[in-house]
mmCIF file of N, CA and C in Angstrom:
data_model
loop_
_atom_site.group_PDB
_atom_site.id
_atom_site.type_symbol
_atom_site.label_atom_id
_atom_site.label_comp_id
_atom_site.label_asym_id
_atom_site.label_seq_id
_atom_site.Cartn_x
_atom_site.Cartn_y
_atom_site.Cartn_z
ATOM 1 N N UNK A 1 0.838 -1.192 0.000
ATOM 2 C CA UNK A 1 0.000 0.000 0.000
ATOM 3 C C UNK A 1 0.876 1.247 0.000
ATOM 4 N N UNK A 2 0.556 2.166 -0.864
ATOM 5 C CA UNK A 2 1.309 3.415 -0.942
ATOM 6 C C UNK A 2 0.991 4.311 0.246
ATOM 7 N N UNK A 3 1.961 5.085 0.631
ATOM 8 C CA UNK A 3 1.796 6.045 1.698
ATOM 9 C C UNK A 3 1.313 7.356 1.085
ATOM 10 N N UNK A 4 0.118 7.846 1.477
ATOM 11 C CA UNK A 4 -0.402 9.081 0.880
ATOM 12 C C UNK A 4 0.501 10.289 1.151
ATOM 13 N N UNK A 5 1.248 10.265 2.255
ATOM 14 C CA UNK A 5 2.172 11.360 2.562
ATOM 15 C C UNK A 5 3.301 11.405 1.531
ATOM 16 N N UNK A 6 3.857 10.251 1.209
ATOM 17 C CA UNK A 6 4.939 10.171 0.216
ATOM 18 C C UNK A 6 4.431 10.653 -1.137
ATOM 19 N N UNK A 7 3.263 10.157 -1.534
ATOM 20 C CA UNK A 7 2.703 10.530 -2.829
ATOM 21 C C UNK A 7 2.481 12.037 -2.929
ATOM 22 N N UNK A 8 1.869 12.620 -1.910
ATOM 23 C CA UNK A 8 1.572 14.061 -1.929
ATOM 24 C C UNK A 8 2.861 14.884 -1.949
ATOM 25 N N UNK A 9 3.804 14.527 -1.081
ATOM 26 C CA UNK A 9 5.048 15.300 -1.019
ATOM 27 C C UNK A 9 5.854 15.159 -2.306
ATOM 28 N N UNK A 10 5.912 13.964 -2.857
ATOM 29 C CA UNK A 10 6.661 13.772 -4.104
ATOM 30 C C UNK A 10 6.035 14.541 -5.265
ATOM 31 N N UNK A 11 4.711 14.588 -5.319
ATOM 32 C CA UNK A 11 4.059 15.377 -6.367
ATOM 33 C C UNK A 11 4.449 16.851 -6.259
ATOM 34 N N UNK A 12 4.452 17.360 -5.050
ATOM 35 C CA UNK A 12 4.784 18.776 -4.853
ATOM 36 C C UNK A 12 6.283 19.016 -5.055
ATOM 37 N N UNK A 13 7.120 18.036 -4.716
ATOM 38 C CA UNK A 13 8.561 18.193 -4.951
ATOM 39 C C UNK A 13 8.817 18.507 -6.422
ATOM 40 N N UNK A 14 8.151 17.800 -7.326
ATOM 41 C CA UNK A 14 8.344 18.054 -8.762
ATOM 42 C C UNK A 14 8.059 19.512 -9.097
ATOM 43 N N UNK A 15 6.979 20.039 -8.545
ATOM 44 C CA UNK A 15 6.606 21.421 -8.839
ATOM 45 C C UNK A 15 7.552 22.393 -8.150
ATOM 46 N N UNK A 16 8.018 22.063 -6.952
ATOM 47 C CA UNK A 16 8.996 22.920 -6.275
ATOM 48 C C UNK A 16 10.300 22.977 -7.071
ATOM 49 N N UNK A 17 10.720 21.864 -7.637
ATOM 50 C CA UNK A 17 11.924 21.841 -8.466
ATOM 51 C C UNK A 17 11.718 22.720 -9.693
ATOM 52 N N UNK A 18 10.548 22.595 -10.322
ATOM 53 C CA UNK A 18 10.237 23.459 -11.465
ATOM 54 C C UNK A 18 10.294 24.930 -11.056
ATOM 55 N N UNK A 19 9.742 25.237 -9.890
ATOM 56 C CA UNK A 19 9.717 26.613 -9.395
ATOM 57 C C UNK A 19 11.131 27.127 -9.138
ATOM 58 N N UNK A 20 11.951 26.288 -8.506
ATOM 59 C CA UNK A 20 13.338 26.686 -8.228
ATOM 60 C C UNK A 20 14.075 26.962 -9.535
ATOM 61 N N UNK A 21 13.872 26.102 -10.520
ATOM 62 C CA UNK A 21 14.515 26.299 -11.818
ATOM 63 C C UNK A 21 13.965 27.543 -12.510
ATOM 64 N N UNK A 22 12.681 27.805 -12.306
ATOM 65 C CA UNK A 22 12.074 29.021 -12.856
ATOM 66 C C UNK A 22 12.696 30.275 -12.266
ATOM 67 N N UNK A 23 12.899 30.279 -10.961
ATOM 68 C CA UNK A 23 13.544 31.442 -10.330
ATOM 69 C C UNK A 23 14.974 31.617 -10.841
ATOM 70 N N UNK A 24 15.673 30.522 -11.041
ATOM 71 C CA UNK A 24 17.028 30.613 -11.607
ATOM 72 C C UNK A 24 16.966 31.244 -13.002
ATOM 73 N N UNK A 25 15.967 30.842 -13.783
ATOM 74 C CA UNK A 25 15.803 31.374 -15.133
ATOM 75 C C UNK A 25 15.510 32.871 -15.079
ATOM 76 N N UNK A 26 14.668 33.283 -14.144
ATOM 77 C CA UNK A 26 14.345 34.702 -13.997
ATOM 78 C C UNK A 26 15.602 35.488 -13.643
ATOM 79 N N UNK A 27 16.462 34.918 -12.832
ATOM 80 C CA UNK A 27 17.733 35.588 -12.501
ATOM 81 C C UNK A 27 18.524 35.867 -13.778
ATOM 82 N N UNK A 28 18.552 34.890 -14.666
ATOM 83 C CA UNK A 28 19.282 35.054 -15.924
ATOM 84 C C UNK A 28 18.623 36.096 -16.826
ATOM 85 N N UNK A 29 17.292 36.184 -16.775
ATOM 86 C CA UNK A 29 16.554 37.073 -17.664
ATOM 87 C C UNK A 29 16.411 38.483 -17.113
ATOM 88 N N UNK A 30 16.687 38.690 -15.818
ATOM 89 C CA UNK A 30 16.521 39.994 -15.190
ATOM 90 C C UNK A 30 17.446 41.015 -15.824
ATOM 91 N N UNK A 31 16.999 42.259 -15.741
ATOM 92 C CA UNK A 31 17.861 43.319 -16.240
ATOM 93 C C UNK A 31 19.044 43.487 -15.288
ATOM 94 N N UNK A 32 19.700 44.579 -15.384
ATOM 95 C CA UNK A 32 20.917 44.786 -14.598
ATOM 96 C C UNK A 32 20.662 45.171 -13.139
ATOM 97 N N UNK A 33 19.436 45.082 -12.683
ATOM 98 C CA UNK A 33 19.109 45.446 -11.312
ATOM 99 C C UNK A 33 19.625 44.377 -10.350
ATOM 100 N N UNK A 34 20.664 44.716 -9.611
ATOM 101 C CA UNK A 34 21.250 43.774 -8.665
ATOM 102 C C UNK A 34 20.236 43.380 -7.591
ATOM 103 N N UNK A 35 19.459 44.359 -7.106
ATOM 104 C CA UNK A 35 18.500 44.083 -6.037
ATOM 105 C C UNK A 35 17.457 43.076 -6.497
ATOM 106 N N UNK A 36 16.976 43.239 -7.721
ATOM 107 C CA UNK A 36 15.970 42.322 -8.236
ATOM 108 C C UNK A 36 16.553 40.932 -8.446
ATOM 109 N N UNK A 37 17.711 40.879 -9.036
ATOM 110 C CA UNK A 37 18.378 39.595 -9.248
ATOM 111 C C UNK A 37 18.649 38.908 -7.911
ATOM 112 N N UNK A 38 19.093 39.679 -6.952
ATOM 113 C CA UNK A 38 19.389 39.149 -5.624
ATOM 114 C C UNK A 38 18.125 38.580 -4.966
ATOM 115 N N UNK A 39 16.996 39.263 -5.136
ATOM 116 C CA UNK A 39 15.732 38.793 -4.553
ATOM 117 C C UNK A 39 15.299 37.476 -5.197
ATOM 118 N N UNK A 40 15.416 37.398 -6.523
ATOM 119 C CA UNK A 40 15.040 36.157 -7.195
ATOM 120 C C UNK A 40 15.981 35.021 -6.805
ATOM 121 N N UNK A 41 17.246 35.321 -6.617
ATOM 122 C CA UNK A 41 18.186 34.284 -6.173
ATOM 123 C C UNK A 41 17.830 33.822 -4.765
ATOM 124 N N UNK A 42 17.427 34.763 -3.927
ATOM 125 C CA UNK A 42 17.001 34.419 -2.574
ATOM 126 C C UNK A 42 15.774 33.493 -2.606
ATOM 127 N N UNK A 43 14.820 33.793 -3.496
ATOM 128 C CA UNK A 43 13.640 32.936 -3.625
ATOM 129 C C UNK A 43 14.021 31.555 -4.159
ATOM 130 N N UNK A 44 14.960 31.502 -5.091
ATOM 131 C CA UNK A 44 15.437 30.211 -5.605
ATOM 132 C C UNK A 44 16.087 29.411 -4.475
ATOM 133 N N UNK A 45 16.871 30.073 -3.651
ATOM 134 C CA UNK A 45 17.520 29.402 -2.525
ATOM 135 C C UNK A 45 16.495 28.890 -1.514
ATOM 136 N N UNK A 46 15.446 29.677 -1.294
ATOM 137 C CA UNK A 46 14.378 29.261 -0.389
ATOM 138 C C UNK A 46 13.708 27.993 -0.918
ATOM 139 N N UNK A 47 13.491 27.939 -2.234
ATOM 140 C CA UNK A 47 12.891 26.755 -2.838
ATOM 141 C C UNK A 47 13.808 25.548 -2.694
ATOM 142 N N UNK A 48 15.096 25.766 -2.846
ATOM 143 C CA UNK A 48 16.049 24.667 -2.678
ATOM 144 C C UNK A 48 15.943 24.098 -1.258
ATOM 145 N N UNK A 49 15.833 24.973 -0.274
ATOM 146 C CA UNK A 49 15.692 24.523 1.116
ATOM 147 C C UNK A 49 14.382 23.750 1.308
ATOM 148 N N UNK A 50 13.292 24.232 0.712
ATOM 149 C CA UNK A 50 12.016 23.516 0.808
ATOM 150 C C UNK A 50 12.112 22.139 0.156
ATOM 151 N N UNK A 51 12.737 22.084 -1.006
ATOM 152 C CA UNK A 51 12.921 20.807 -1.701
ATOM 153 C C UNK A 51 13.670 19.832 -0.799
ATOM 154 N N UNK A 52 14.739 20.305 -0.190
ATOM 155 C CA UNK A 52 15.521 19.445 0.717
ATOM 156 C C UNK A 52 14.677 18.964 1.885
ATOM 157 N N UNK A 53 13.867 19.850 2.463
ATOM 158 C CA UNK A 53 13.009 19.459 3.587
ATOM 159 C C UNK A 53 11.971 18.424 3.161
ATOM 160 N N UNK A 54 11.375 18.632 1.992
ATOM 161 C CA UNK A 54 10.400 17.668 1.483
ATOM 162 C C UNK A 54 11.064 16.320 1.232
ATOM 163 N N UNK A 55 12.232 16.328 0.597
ATOM 164 C CA UNK A 55 12.939 15.079 0.304
ATOM 165 C C UNK A 55 13.332 14.350 1.584
ATOM 166 N N UNK A 56 13.774 15.095 2.582
ATOM 167 C CA UNK A 56 14.129 14.493 3.870
ATOM 168 C C UNK A 56 12.915 13.817 4.501
ATOM 169 N N UNK A 57 11.764 14.469 4.436
ATOM 170 C CA UNK A 57 10.551 13.889 5.025
ATOM 171 C C UNK A 57 10.106 12.646 4.256
ATOM 172 N N UNK A 58 10.221 12.671 2.941
ATOM 173 C CA UNK A 58 9.869 11.478 2.150
ATOM 174 C C UNK A 58 10.760 10.302 2.566
ATOM 175 N N UNK A 59 12.048 10.576 2.750
ATOM 176 C CA UNK A 59 12.954 9.506 3.208
ATOM 177 C C UNK A 59 12.555 9.019 4.597
ATOM 178 N N UNK A 60 12.143 9.928 5.474
ATOM 179 C CA UNK A 60 11.719 9.553 6.823
ATOM 180 C C UNK A 60 10.492 8.634 6.779
ATOM 181 N N UNK A 61 9.659 8.813 5.760
ATOM 182 C CA UNK A 61 8.504 7.931 5.576
ATOM 183 C C UNK A 61 8.894 6.602 4.942
ATOM 184 N N UNK A 62 10.160 6.466 4.551
ATOM 185 C CA UNK A 62 10.617 5.230 3.923
ATOM 186 C C UNK A 62 10.497 5.233 2.411
ATOM 187 N N UNK A 63 10.294 6.408 1.838
ATOM 188 C CA UNK A 63 10.132 6.502 0.389
ATOM 189 C C UNK A 63 11.371 7.033 -0.302
ATOM 190 N N UNK A 64 11.308 7.036 -1.611
ATOM 191 C CA UNK A 64 12.373 7.575 -2.466
ATOM 192 C C UNK A 64 11.884 8.916 -2.999
ATOM 193 N N UNK A 65 12.548 10.009 -2.636
ATOM 194 C CA UNK A 65 12.061 11.330 -3.057
ATOM 195 C C UNK A 65 12.321 11.634 -4.531
ATOM 196 N N UNK A 66 11.437 12.442 -5.086
ATOM 197 C CA UNK A 66 11.611 12.967 -6.437
ATOM 198 C C UNK A 66 12.888 13.806 -6.479
ATOM 199 N N UNK A 67 13.565 13.751 -7.617
ATOM 200 C CA UNK A 67 14.790 14.551 -7.771
ATOM 201 C C UNK A 67 14.766 15.395 -9.037
ATOM 202 N N UNK A 68 13.656 15.345 -9.774
ATOM 203 C CA UNK A 68 13.559 16.167 -10.989
ATOM 204 C C UNK A 68 12.161 16.760 -11.090
ATOM 205 N N UNK A 69 12.070 17.809 -11.880
ATOM 206 C CA UNK A 69 10.803 18.486 -12.074
ATOM 207 C C UNK A 69 9.913 17.726 -13.040
ATOM 208 N N UNK A 70 8.792 18.344 -13.338
ATOM 209 C CA UNK A 70 7.825 17.713 -14.215
ATOM 210 C C UNK A 70 7.869 18.262 -15.628
ATOM 211 N N UNK A 71 7.182 17.596 -16.509
ATOM 212 C CA UNK A 71 7.103 18.002 -17.912
ATOM 213 C C UNK A 71 6.415 19.361 -18.023
ATOM 214 N N UNK A 72 5.377 19.581 -17.237
ATOM 215 C CA UNK A 72 4.644 20.848 -17.310
ATOM 216 C C UNK A 72 5.551 22.033 -16.971
ATOM 217 N N UNK A 73 6.426 21.856 -16.000
ATOM 218 C CA UNK A 73 7.345 22.934 -15.633
ATOM 219 C C UNK A 73 8.329 23.232 -16.742
ATOM 220 N N UNK A 74 8.823 22.201 -17.388
ATOM 221 C CA UNK A 74 9.738 22.392 -18.517
ATOM 222 C C UNK A 74 9.042 23.129 -19.649
ATOM 223 N N UNK A 75 7.796 22.752 -19.903
ATOM 224 C CA UNK A 75 7.040 23.422 -20.952
ATOM 225 C C UNK A 75 6.775 24.874 -20.585
ATOM 226 N N UNK A 76 6.484 25.123 -19.310
ATOM 227 C CA UNK A 76 6.221 26.492 -18.846
ATOM 228 C C UNK A 76 7.458 27.367 -19.040
ATOM 229 N N UNK A 77 8.634 26.851 -18.686
ATOM 230 C CA UNK A 77 9.876 27.620 -18.867
ATOM 231 C C UNK A 77 10.165 27.842 -20.347
ATOM 232 N N UNK A 78 9.905 26.845 -21.166
ATOM 233 C CA UNK A 78 10.120 26.985 -22.615
ATOM 234 C C UNK A 78 9.194 28.058 -23.183
ATOM 235 N N UNK A 79 7.951 28.079 -22.709
ATOM 236 C CA UNK A 79 7.007 29.101 -23.168
ATOM 237 C C UNK A 79 7.479 30.484 -22.737
ATOM 238 N N UNK A 80 7.960 30.612 -21.525
ATOM 239 C CA UNK A 80 8.474 31.904 -21.053
ATOM 240 C C UNK A 80 9.652 32.340 -21.919
ATOM 241 N N UNK A 81 10.543 31.419 -22.265
ATOM 242 C CA UNK A 81 11.670 31.737 -23.147
ATOM 243 C C UNK A 81 11.171 32.207 -24.505
ATOM 244 N N UNK A 82 10.186 31.497 -25.040
ATOM 245 C CA UNK A 82 9.656 31.821 -26.355
ATOM 246 C C UNK A 82 9.011 33.209 -26.355
ATOM 247 N N UNK A 83 8.146 33.475 -25.380
ATOM 248 C CA UNK A 83 7.453 34.765 -25.356
ATOM 249 C C UNK A 83 8.411 35.906 -25.081
ATOM 250 N N UNK A 84 9.488 35.633 -24.363
ATOM 251 C CA UNK A 84 10.442 36.713 -24.062
ATOM 252 C C UNK A 84 11.170 37.185 -25.312
ATOM 253 N N UNK A 85 11.189 36.366 -26.365
ATOM 254 C CA UNK A 85 11.832 36.785 -27.610
ATOM 255 C C UNK A 85 11.051 37.911 -28.272
ATOM 256 N N UNK A 86 9.763 38.032 -27.952
ATOM 257 C CA UNK A 86 8.903 38.988 -28.632
ATOM 258 C C UNK A 86 8.541 40.205 -27.790
ATOM 259 N N UNK A 87 8.977 40.235 -26.576
ATOM 260 C CA UNK A 87 8.692 41.386 -25.723
ATOM 261 C C UNK A 87 9.718 41.466 -24.614
ATOM 262 N N UNK A 88 9.506 42.361 -23.698
ATOM 263 C CA UNK A 88 10.430 42.609 -22.595
ATOM 264 C C UNK A 88 10.699 41.323 -21.810
ATOM 265 N N UNK A 89 11.965 40.916 -21.764
ATOM 266 C CA UNK A 89 12.355 39.691 -21.064
ATOM 267 C C UNK A 89 11.890 39.675 -19.612
ATOM 268 N N UNK A 90 12.103 40.774 -18.921
ATOM 269 C CA UNK A 90 11.768 40.823 -17.497
ATOM 270 C C UNK A 90 10.272 40.687 -17.284
ATOM 271 N N UNK A 91 9.480 41.348 -18.102
ATOM 272 C CA UNK A 91 8.030 41.254 -17.970
ATOM 273 C C UNK A 91 7.564 39.811 -18.212
ATOM 274 N N UNK A 92 8.107 39.159 -19.228
ATOM 275 C CA UNK A 92 7.755 37.767 -19.506
ATOM 276 C C UNK A 92 8.160 36.869 -18.342
ATOM 277 N N UNK A 93 9.318 37.133 -17.776
ATOM 278 C CA UNK A 93 9.794 36.333 -16.646
ATOM 279 C C UNK A 93 8.878 36.500 -15.438
ATOM 280 N N UNK A 94 8.468 37.729 -15.161
ATOM 281 C CA UNK A 94 7.579 37.978 -14.020
ATOM 282 C C UNK A 94 6.223 37.307 -14.219
ATOM 283 N N UNK A 95 5.721 37.335 -15.449
ATOM 284 C CA UNK A 95 4.453 36.663 -15.728
ATOM 285 C C UNK A 95 4.591 35.157 -15.541
ATOM 286 N N UNK A 96 5.733 34.605 -15.931
ATOM 287 C CA UNK A 96 5.971 33.174 -15.752
ATOM 288 C C UNK A 96 6.035 32.816 -14.269
ATOM 289 N N UNK A 97 6.696 33.649 -13.475
ATOM 290 C CA UNK A 97 6.755 33.420 -12.025
ATOM 291 C C UNK A 97 5.350 33.464 -11.442
ATOM 292 N N UNK A 98 4.593 34.485 -11.803
ATOM 293 C CA UNK A 98 3.243 34.648 -11.281
ATOM 294 C C UNK A 98 2.382 33.425 -11.594
ATOM 295 N N UNK A 99 2.400 32.979 -12.831
ATOM 296 C CA UNK A 99 1.619 31.817 -13.244
ATOM 297 C C UNK A 99 2.091 30.547 -12.535
ATOM 298 N N UNK A 100 3.407 30.373 -12.439
ATOM 299 C CA UNK A 100 3.957 29.190 -11.781
ATOM 300 C C UNK A 100 3.616 29.132 -10.303
ATOM 301 N N UNK A 101 3.685 30.271 -9.637
ATOM 302 C CA UNK A 101 3.378 30.303 -8.202
ATOM 303 C C UNK A 101 1.898 30.043 -7.957
ATOM 304 N N UNK A 102 1.069 30.565 -8.827
ATOM 305 C CA UNK A 102 -0.367 30.314 -8.711
ATOM 306 C C UNK A 102 -0.658 28.820 -8.878
ATOM 307 N N UNK A 103 0.001 28.201 -9.845
ATOM 308 C CA UNK A 103 -0.155 26.751 -10.065
ATOM 309 C C UNK A 103 0.305 25.956 -8.837
ATOM 310 N N UNK A 104 1.451 26.333 -8.286
ATOM 311 C CA UNK A 104 1.980 25.641 -7.110
ATOM 312 C C UNK A 104 1.014 25.745 -5.938
ATOM 313 N N UNK A 105 0.497 26.946 -5.678
ATOM 314 C CA UNK A 105 -0.432 27.139 -4.557
ATOM 315 C C UNK A 105 -1.690 26.289 -4.743
ATOM 316 N N UNK A 106 -2.223 26.240 -5.965
ATOM 317 C CA UNK A 106 -3.420 25.437 -6.221
ATOM 318 C C UNK A 106 -3.122 23.945 -6.033
ATOM 319 N N UNK A 107 -1.973 23.511 -6.516
ATOM 320 C CA UNK A 107 -1.603 22.101 -6.347
ATOM 321 C C UNK A 107 -1.520 21.737 -4.860
ATOM 322 N N UNK A 108 -0.942 22.623 -4.076
ATOM 323 C CA UNK A 108 -0.827 22.372 -2.639
ATOM 324 C C UNK A 108 -2.203 22.349 -1.984
ATOM 325 N N UNK A 109 -3.067 23.278 -2.361
ATOM 326 C CA UNK A 109 -4.433 23.271 -1.822
ATOM 327 C C UNK A 109 -5.112 21.935 -2.109
ATOM 328 N N UNK A 110 -4.923 21.434 -3.318
ATOM 329 C CA UNK A 110 -5.512 20.135 -3.683
ATOM 330 C C UNK A 110 -4.971 19.022 -2.785
ATOM 331 N N UNK A 111 -3.668 19.041 -2.504
ATOM 332 C CA UNK A 111 -3.065 18.009 -1.651
ATOM 333 C C UNK A 111 -3.578 18.116 -0.218
ATOM 334 N N UNK A 112 -3.766 19.345 0.265
ATOM 335 C CA UNK A 112 -4.217 19.549 1.646
ATOM 336 C C UNK A 112 -5.651 19.052 1.875
ATOM 337 N N UNK A 113 -6.394 18.829 0.818
ATOM 338 C CA UNK A 113 -7.751 18.285 0.958
ATOM 339 C C UNK A 113 -7.730 16.811 1.348
ATOM 340 N N UNK A 114 -6.585 16.147 1.174
ATOM 341 C CA UNK A 114 -6.464 14.734 1.509
ATOM 342 C C UNK A 114 -6.430 14.580 3.031
ATOM 343 N N UNK A 115 -7.455 13.969 3.577
ATOM 344 C CA UNK A 115 -7.561 13.813 5.031
ATOM 345 C C UNK A 115 -6.627 12.752 5.593
ATOM 346 N N UNK A 116 -5.978 11.981 4.714
ATOM 347 C CA UNK A 116 -5.067 10.929 5.181
ATOM 348 C C UNK A 116 -3.672 11.449 5.505
ATOM 349 N N UNK A 117 -3.376 12.696 5.173
ATOM 350 C CA UNK A 117 -2.033 13.242 5.410
ATOM 351 C C UNK A 117 -1.816 13.493 6.898
ATOM 352 N N UNK A 118 -0.592 13.222 7.360
ATOM 353 C CA UNK A 118 -0.280 13.453 8.766
ATOM 354 C C UNK A 118 0.182 14.896 8.994
ATOM 355 N N UNK A 119 0.444 15.210 10.248
ATOM 356 C CA UNK A 119 0.784 16.589 10.632
ATOM 357 C C UNK A 119 2.080 17.075 9.985
ATOM 358 N N UNK A 120 3.101 16.221 9.871
ATOM 359 C CA UNK A 120 4.374 16.636 9.274
ATOM 360 C C UNK A 120 4.200 16.997 7.801
ATOM 361 N N UNK A 121 3.469 16.178 7.064
ATOM 362 C CA UNK A 121 3.228 16.453 5.646
ATOM 363 C C UNK A 121 2.427 17.735 5.489
ATOM 364 N N UNK A 122 1.410 17.921 6.310
ATOM 365 C CA UNK A 122 0.586 19.132 6.238
ATOM 366 C C UNK A 122 1.409 20.387 6.532
ATOM 367 N N UNK A 123 2.278 20.299 7.509
ATOM 368 C CA UNK A 123 3.109 21.458 7.856
ATOM 369 C C UNK A 123 4.033 21.831 6.691
ATOM 370 N N UNK A 124 4.663 20.841 6.085
ATOM 371 C CA UNK A 124 5.514 21.123 4.926
ATOM 372 C C UNK A 124 4.706 21.744 3.789
ATOM 373 N N UNK A 125 3.539 21.196 3.539
ATOM 374 C CA UNK A 125 2.692 21.735 2.473
ATOM 375 C C UNK A 125 2.283 23.176 2.773
ATOM 376 N N UNK A 126 1.970 23.470 4.017
ATOM 377 C CA UNK A 126 1.608 24.852 4.390
ATOM 378 C C UNK A 126 2.785 25.808 4.205
ATOM 379 N N UNK A 127 3.984 25.344 4.564
ATOM 380 C CA UNK A 127 5.171 26.189 4.351
ATOM 381 C C UNK A 127 5.379 26.481 2.873
ATOM 382 N N UNK A 128 5.227 25.451 2.044
ATOM 383 C CA UNK A 128 5.395 25.631 0.603
ATOM 384 C C UNK A 128 4.308 26.546 0.042
ATOM 385 N N UNK A 129 3.084 26.419 0.542
ATOM 386 C CA UNK A 129 1.995 27.298 0.077
ATOM 387 C C UNK A 129 2.280 28.741 0.456
ATOM 388 N N UNK A 130 2.756 28.970 1.652
ATOM 389 C CA UNK A 130 3.104 30.323 2.078
ATOM 390 C C UNK A 130 4.187 30.914 1.174
ATOM 391 N N UNK A 131 5.166 30.112 0.847
ATOM 392 C CA UNK A 131 6.243 30.548 -0.037
ATOM 393 C C UNK A 131 5.703 30.869 -1.430
ATOM 394 N N UNK A 132 4.809 30.030 -1.934
ATOM 395 C CA UNK A 132 4.223 30.259 -3.258
ATOM 396 C C UNK A 132 3.401 31.546 -3.279
ATOM 397 N N UNK A 133 2.620 31.774 -2.243
ATOM 398 C CA UNK A 133 1.811 32.996 -2.166
ATOM 399 C C UNK A 133 2.700 34.232 -2.091
ATOM 400 N N UNK A 134 3.781 34.133 -1.321
ATOM 401 C CA UNK A 134 4.729 35.248 -1.243
ATOM 402 C C UNK A 134 5.336 35.534 -2.621
ATOM 403 N N UNK A 135 5.774 34.484 -3.307
ATOM 404 C CA UNK A 135 6.364 34.655 -4.637
ATOM 405 C C UNK A 135 5.387 35.246 -5.628
ATOM 406 N N UNK A 136 4.134 34.801 -5.560
ATOM 407 C CA UNK A 136 3.112 35.335 -6.463
ATOM 408 C C UNK A 136 2.866 36.817 -6.178
ATOM 409 N N UNK A 137 2.754 37.174 -4.901
ATOM 410 C CA UNK A 137 2.555 38.584 -4.532
ATOM 411 C C UNK A 137 3.735 39.444 -4.949
ATOM 412 N N UNK A 138 4.939 38.943 -4.787
ATOM 413 C CA UNK A 138 6.140 39.668 -5.185
ATOM 414 C C UNK A 138 6.132 39.927 -6.689
ATOM 415 N N UNK A 139 5.813 38.911 -7.463
ATOM 416 C CA UNK A 139 5.761 39.067 -8.927
ATOM 417 C C UNK A 139 4.664 40.051 -9.319
ATOM 418 N N UNK A 140 3.516 39.983 -8.641
ATOM 419 C CA UNK A 140 2.420 40.908 -8.935
ATOM 420 C C UNK A 140 2.821 42.357 -8.669
ATOM 421 N N UNK A 141 3.547 42.593 -7.589
ATOM 422 C CA UNK A 141 3.980 43.953 -7.258
ATOM 423 C C UNK A 141 4.924 44.527 -8.292
ATOM 424 N N UNK A 142 5.708 43.672 -8.923
ATOM 425 C CA UNK A 142 6.701 44.151 -9.899
ATOM 426 C C UNK A 142 6.119 44.316 -11.300
ATOM 427 N N UNK A 143 5.012 43.624 -11.575
ATOM 428 C CA UNK A 143 4.485 43.718 -12.940
ATOM 429 C C UNK A 143 3.452 44.803 -13.107
#
């Protein structure tokens, strides 16, 4: 029997990896604003820490944690790259962050509806949701 905690956390790990890679991409696409680049790098680092925490918890449950993102995240980054060729790179990057964070928050909300999840899994999911909401608000303020 599969552990619902492992399944939920591993699903979100894929999206967190996509998000972390997205923030790295935004760093590359940012203009010369050191403060903005620094903030996006900080958000990428925060995602890396969340990924590590999720992976550690999956191992604690006896599972094998996800180590790569999903196809949807790769497609999302490719679309952001494509659209940035036709308009302001930074604006396209911010829109990609906003859309990605909204997707992450919704995915987490869906996982939190599972009544079989234990307190540790729920706490990690809440932390990731808070981070996603912060990232979405940050992107909204800049666009």
